[in-house]
């Protein structure tokens, strides 16, 4: 069974034709997934969160199209990310 990073790489490479800089970013994304998977979810909470932020920033740099094929403008992308974070915090607060 492939690791999460191997599966992620296969999914992205199967769906998109990446140029050289994008492939480098994909390499870094996969490394971040590997680091997260090696960390202890209880003892390394802060490091996991830091790696997740790194991953999120790198993923945003890929600027992949939305599911419908449209590209988000940089400001729309930032707004979408901010809204996603805000809703995630609200969901977590409700379940805490």
PDB file of C-alpha atoms in Angstrom:
ATOM      1  CA  UNK A   1       0.000   0.000   0.000  1.00  0.00           C
ATOM      2  CA  UNK A   2       1.454   3.396  -0.945  1.00  0.00           C
ATOM      3  CA  UNK A   3       2.186   5.968   1.724  1.00  0.00           C
ATOM      4  CA  UNK A   4       0.038   9.101   1.937  1.00  0.00           C
ATOM      5  CA  UNK A   5       2.754  11.132   0.231  1.00  0.00           C
ATOM      6  CA  UNK A   6       3.117   8.583  -2.577  1.00  0.00           C
ATOM      7  CA  UNK A   7      -0.648   8.565  -3.106  1.00  0.00           C
ATOM      8  CA  UNK A   8      -0.774  12.371  -3.055  1.00  0.00           C
ATOM      9  CA  UNK A   9       2.057  12.559  -5.602  1.00  0.00           C
ATOM     10  CA  UNK A  10       0.345  10.029  -7.868  1.00  0.00           C
ATOM     11  CA  UNK A  11      -2.967  11.911  -7.646  1.00  0.00           C
ATOM     12  CA  UNK A  12      -1.396  15.276  -8.493  1.00  0.00           C
ATOM     13  CA  UNK A  13       0.857  13.960 -11.253  1.00  0.00           C
ATOM     14  CA  UNK A  14      -2.054  12.019 -12.729  1.00  0.00           C
ATOM     15  CA  UNK A  15      -4.302  15.070 -12.823  1.00  0.00           C
ATOM     16  CA  UNK A  16      -1.899  17.906 -13.733  1.00  0.00           C
ATOM     17  CA  UNK A  17       1.015  18.535 -16.053  1.00  0.00           C
ATOM     18  CA  UNK A  18       3.511  20.195 -13.701  1.00  0.00           C
ATOM     19  CA  UNK A  19       6.459  22.289 -14.795  1.00  0.00           C
ATOM     20  CA  UNK A  20       9.888  22.019 -13.117  1.00  0.00           C
ATOM     21  CA  UNK A  21       9.236  24.530 -10.293  1.00  0.00           C
ATOM     22  CA  UNK A  22       5.875  22.910  -9.569  1.00  0.00           C
ATOM     23  CA  UNK A  23       7.536  19.487  -9.341  1.00  0.00           C
ATOM     24  CA  UNK A  24       9.981  20.906  -6.784  1.00  0.00           C
ATOM     25  CA  UNK A  25       7.035  22.261  -4.788  1.00  0.00           C
ATOM     26  CA  UNK A  26       5.348  18.853  -5.045  1.00  0.00           C
ATOM     27  CA  UNK A  27       8.530  17.237  -3.667  1.00  0.00           C
ATOM     28  CA  UNK A  28       8.398  19.600  -0.674  1.00  0.00           C
ATOM     29  CA  UNK A  29       4.692  18.881  -0.153  1.00  0.00           C
ATOM     30  CA  UNK A  30       5.403  15.151  -0.068  1.00  0.00           C
ATOM     31  CA  UNK A  31       8.259  15.666   2.401  1.00  0.00           C
ATOM     32  CA  UNK A  32       5.923  17.603   4.697  1.00  0.00           C
ATOM     33  CA  UNK A  33       3.389  14.753   4.550  1.00  0.00           C
ATOM     34  CA  UNK A  34       6.150  12.263   5.425  1.00  0.00           C
ATOM     35  CA  UNK A  35       7.279  14.405   8.384  1.00  0.00           C
ATOM     36  CA  UNK A  36       3.710  14.708   9.685  1.00  0.00           C
ATOM     37  CA  UNK A  37       3.197  10.953   9.385  1.00  0.00           C
ATOM     38  CA  UNK A  38       6.386  10.233  11.380  1.00  0.00           C
ATOM     39  CA  UNK A  39       5.452  12.540  14.263  1.00  0.00           C
ATOM     40  CA  UNK A  40       3.617  11.422  17.393  1.00  0.00           C
ATOM     41  CA  UNK A  41       0.098  12.908  17.266  1.00  0.00           C
ATOM     42  CA  UNK A  42       0.076  13.425  21.040  1.00  0.00           C
ATOM     43  CA  UNK A  43       3.626  14.493  21.843  1.00  0.00           C
ATOM     44  CA  UNK A  44       4.331  16.502  18.690  1.00  0.00           C
ATOM     45  CA  UNK A  45       1.151  18.565  18.336  1.00  0.00           C
ATOM     46  CA  UNK A  46       2.989  21.860  17.808  1.00  0.00           C
ATOM     47  CA  UNK A  47       5.373  20.415  15.211  1.00  0.00           C
ATOM     48  CA  UNK A  48       2.475  18.753  13.384  1.00  0.00           C
ATOM     49  CA  UNK A  49       0.629  22.061  13.245  1.00  0.00           C
ATOM     50  CA  UNK A  50       3.743  23.824  11.938  1.00  0.00           C
ATOM     51  CA  UNK A  51       4.181  21.197   9.225  1.00  0.00           C
ATOM     52  CA  UNK A  52       0.511  21.518   8.296  1.00  0.00           C
ATOM     53  CA  UNK A  53       0.971  25.273   7.863  1.00  0.00           C
ATOM     54  CA  UNK A  54       4.031  24.652   5.687  1.00  0.00           C
ATOM     55  CA  UNK A  55       2.055  22.148   3.634  1.00  0.00           C
ATOM     56  CA  UNK A  56      -0.856  24.558   3.230  1.00  0.00           C
ATOM     57  CA  UNK A  57       1.400  27.381   2.066  1.00  0.00           C
ATOM     58  CA  UNK A  58       3.205  25.120  -0.418  1.00  0.00           C
ATOM     59  CA  UNK A  59      -0.069  23.749  -1.748  1.00  0.00           C
ATOM     60  CA  UNK A  60      -1.267  27.301  -2.328  1.00  0.00           C
ATOM     61  CA  UNK A  61       1.903  27.985  -4.323  1.00  0.00           C
ATOM     62  CA  UNK A  62       0.948  25.254  -6.774  1.00  0.00           C
ATOM     63  CA  UNK A  63      -2.148  27.329  -7.605  1.00  0.00           C
ATOM     64  CA  UNK A  64      -3.985  24.310  -8.999  1.00  0.00           C
ATOM     65  CA  UNK A  65      -7.344  24.864 -10.678  1.00  0.00           C
ATOM     66  CA  UNK A  66     -10.583  24.299  -8.787  1.00  0.00           C
ATOM     67  CA  UNK A  67     -12.574  21.110  -9.452  1.00  0.00           C
ATOM     68  CA  UNK A  68     -14.535  22.909 -12.185  1.00  0.00           C
ATOM     69  CA  UNK A  69     -11.295  23.908 -13.942  1.00  0.00           C
ATOM     70  CA  UNK A  70     -11.344  27.575 -12.986  1.00  0.00           C
ATOM     71  CA  UNK A  71      -8.373  29.289 -11.425  1.00  0.00           C
ATOM     72  CA  UNK A  72      -8.813  31.430  -8.348  1.00  0.00           C
ATOM     73  CA  UNK A  73      -7.238  34.858  -8.305  1.00  0.00           C
ATOM     74  CA  UNK A  74      -4.597  35.203  -5.578  1.00  0.00           C
ATOM     75  CA  UNK A  75      -6.912  37.389  -3.483  1.00  0.00           C
ATOM     76  CA  UNK A  76      -9.784  34.913  -3.903  1.00  0.00           C
ATOM     77  CA  UNK A  77      -7.472  32.084  -2.940  1.00  0.00           C
ATOM     78  CA  UNK A  78      -6.404  33.919   0.233  1.00  0.00           C
ATOM     79  CA  UNK A  79     -10.030  34.700   1.064  1.00  0.00           C
ATOM     80  CA  UNK A  80     -11.043  31.081   0.557  1.00  0.00           C
ATOM     81  CA  UNK A  81      -8.195  29.906   2.794  1.00  0.00           C
ATOM     82  CA  UNK A  82      -9.163  32.410   5.503  1.00  0.00           C
ATOM     83  CA  UNK A  83     -12.791  31.295   5.361  1.00  0.00           C
ATOM     84  CA  UNK A  84     -11.753  27.630   5.523  1.00  0.00           C
ATOM     85  CA  UNK A  85      -9.631  28.326   8.612  1.00  0.00           C
ATOM     86  CA  UNK A  86     -12.414  30.318  10.257  1.00  0.00           C
ATOM     87  CA  UNK A  87     -14.988  27.561   9.660  1.00  0.00           C
ATOM     88  CA  UNK A  88     -12.560  24.897  10.855  1.00  0.00           C
ATOM     89  CA  UNK A  89     -12.038  26.789  14.129  1.00  0.00           C
ATOM     90  CA  UNK A  90     -15.790  27.120  14.607  1.00  0.00           C
ATOM     91  CA  UNK A  91     -16.323  23.390  13.960  1.00  0.00           C
ATOM     92  CA  UNK A  92     -13.527  22.515  16.406  1.00  0.00           C
ATOM     93  CA  UNK A  93     -14.975  24.832  19.060  1.00  0.00           C
ATOM     94  CA  UNK A  94     -18.383  23.174  18.718  1.00  0.00           C
ATOM     95  CA  UNK A  95     -16.856  19.702  19.136  1.00  0.00           C
ATOM     96  CA  UNK A  96     -14.543  20.612  22.019  1.00  0.00           C
TER      97      UNK A  96
END
